[in-house]
Amino acid sequence: MPIPSLMPIPSLAFAWFSDLLVEHCEIFFSLFAVDMDTILVEQPPDTWESFPLFQVFNNYLRLDENLCGGRFHTQLRDTFAPQVVRYVDLMESSVAQSLHKSYEKEKWESKGPVGCAASEDLFWKLDALQTFIHDLYWPDDVFAKHLEQRLKLMACDMMEACINRTLQAFQTWERKGTARWTSTDYIVPSEMCAMINVILEAKTQSLKLCTFDGADTHQYHNKIDQLVDKTLSDMQTGLIVKMTAILEASITKLARYDEGSLLAPILSLTYNKGMSSSGREVGKAYVNFVRNSTEQLRQRVTDELWVINFFEQWYSSQMNLLCNWLSERIDHGLHLFQLSALSHIVRKIYSDFELQGIEEEKLNSKVYQTIMSRIQLEEAAASVTNGLNREHEDSEEYPDNVADAIAKGKTGGLHRTDSETSEGSYVNRIQNATQNVMGRITGIGRGVGNIGGIGGFANKFLNNKF
């Protein structure tokens, strides 16, 4: 009689034992669930001390292939799902209220790269909430994705509110001290730099808080990114307009010396007698403003690329304004006061922004070359009449090329170099400029002579002077 095979018996026994073990665990957990439900019922509402209990059991069950998705695991999920939803609801309301209150009392003290206290608190809360929900490792994939999407949408909404509130505060600060905006004593407030940092940090945080594993599935990150770019552009434009207004106010002082101006003869008289400030002082005041502002932005704003881009746009705006101002006076020569101020401003701005890292091709633009051509021509004409003496005497730091022109004027005229000799039109330009200057002097004499009370003195002075 053949002996029956006993080989299948051990495998069946082990399978039977595994099923018994799983059933034993489920029975044990079901008994524990009775006590757990009793404790959860007695737990005060809106308290979350039971979440660590869920995490302990869920982390154990989800790693056991026999118990994952079992009866107790399902009961655990169904028991805590309403608490998770309630927790997210309360946190969303709490973060929104905190954001509103924080911005109402925000003092805009710089907090480094995060910007300010309100934005730092917001970004931390959003990140902490998303990290907490992620660490629950919710067993239901559909519900887990729903929670993640809701948190990403909440982060998008909160960051949008943060950006809009920051822009409103920035625009409010733009309107503060309107009278000071045109003064060269003005320095960009550190509070406005902090606001710029908030927007820059929002751009960085949105990549983490508004994307799903690095993918912008629902376009939340793209929405924030576009809002950030628009806000930064608005901030940059507004700040450049305000800072360019200071240059406009400075060159407005120069316009009083225009030919045909009512005050030009009197101002020229006091200028030539040394009774008024020199044009270089106006230039130095504006250059000091530029240096203080660039230093403030360099130290306070954390994004190097944004600072460089801002400097490029600001430099271009200044050059365009100066070029337009000179174009309006294309048919008239510049007064020595105007020439000295413009020469100092243009040359110093060029060198200062070069030190700030602006590219040579953007510094030496067509607009800049046009301005310098006009200034050099006016300087050459002034050196022929020895007119820059006072500006040279008032300054120990006068630009080398102007000082050389003055020195050449003192020794009897301009000395032409070989390159200048080859350009035949250059002599004609000097002669025309000289004629313009002499004609202007004659016009000034006639204008001063027509002013009652000082006509005789003015004519006598002009005759002696020239």
mmCIF file of C-alpha atoms in Angstrom, residues 25 27 32 34 59 69 79-80 90 128 172 222 231 233 276 285 322 330 355-356 363 385 424 426 439 453:
data_model
loop_
_atom_site.group_PDB
_atom_site.id
_atom_site.type_symbol
_atom_site.label_atom_id
_atom_site.label_comp_id
_atom_site.label_asym_id
_atom_site.label_seq_id
_atom_site.Cartn_x
_atom_site.Cartn_y
_atom_site.Cartn_z
ATOM 1 C CA CYS A 25 -4.669 40.250 16.253
ATOM 2 C CA ILE A 27 -9.780 40.154 18.013
ATOM 3 C CA PHE A 32 -8.891 47.598 22.436
ATOM 4 C CA VAL A 34 -13.963 49.389 22.735
ATOM 5 C CA ASN A 59 2.257 53.387 11.315
ATOM 6 C CA GLY A 69 -6.681 47.577 5.449
ATOM 7 C CA THR A 79 -12.988 57.058 13.701
ATOM 8 C CA PHE A 80 -10.326 59.706 13.129
ATOM 9 C CA LEU A 90 -10.097 75.135 12.586
ATOM 10 C CA ALA A 128 3.798 72.912 9.895
ATOM 11 C CA THR A 172 0.976 103.363 1.767
ATOM 12 C CA ASN A 222 1.695 79.227 -11.222
ATOM 13 C CA THR A 231 3.711 92.683 -7.419
ATOM 14 C CA SER A 233 7.104 94.821 -10.950
ATOM 15 C CA SER A 276 25.569 131.592 -4.719
ATOM 16 C CA ALA A 285 23.914 116.282 -3.219
ATOM 17 C CA LEU A 322 18.695 113.689 -18.381
ATOM 18 C CA ILE A 330 19.280 121.543 -27.961
ATOM 19 C CA LEU A 355 30.720 99.268 -9.096
ATOM 20 C CA GLN A 356 27.263 97.853 -8.337
ATOM 21 C CA LEU A 363 25.871 101.461 -18.772
ATOM 22 C CA THR A 385 36.216 131.184 -22.439
ATOM 23 C CA GLY A 424 38.151 118.373 -39.164
ATOM 24 C CA TYR A 426 35.837 119.105 -34.313
ATOM 25 C CA GLY A 439 26.318 135.430 -27.949
ATOM 26 C CA GLY A 453 18.095 149.596 -10.223
#
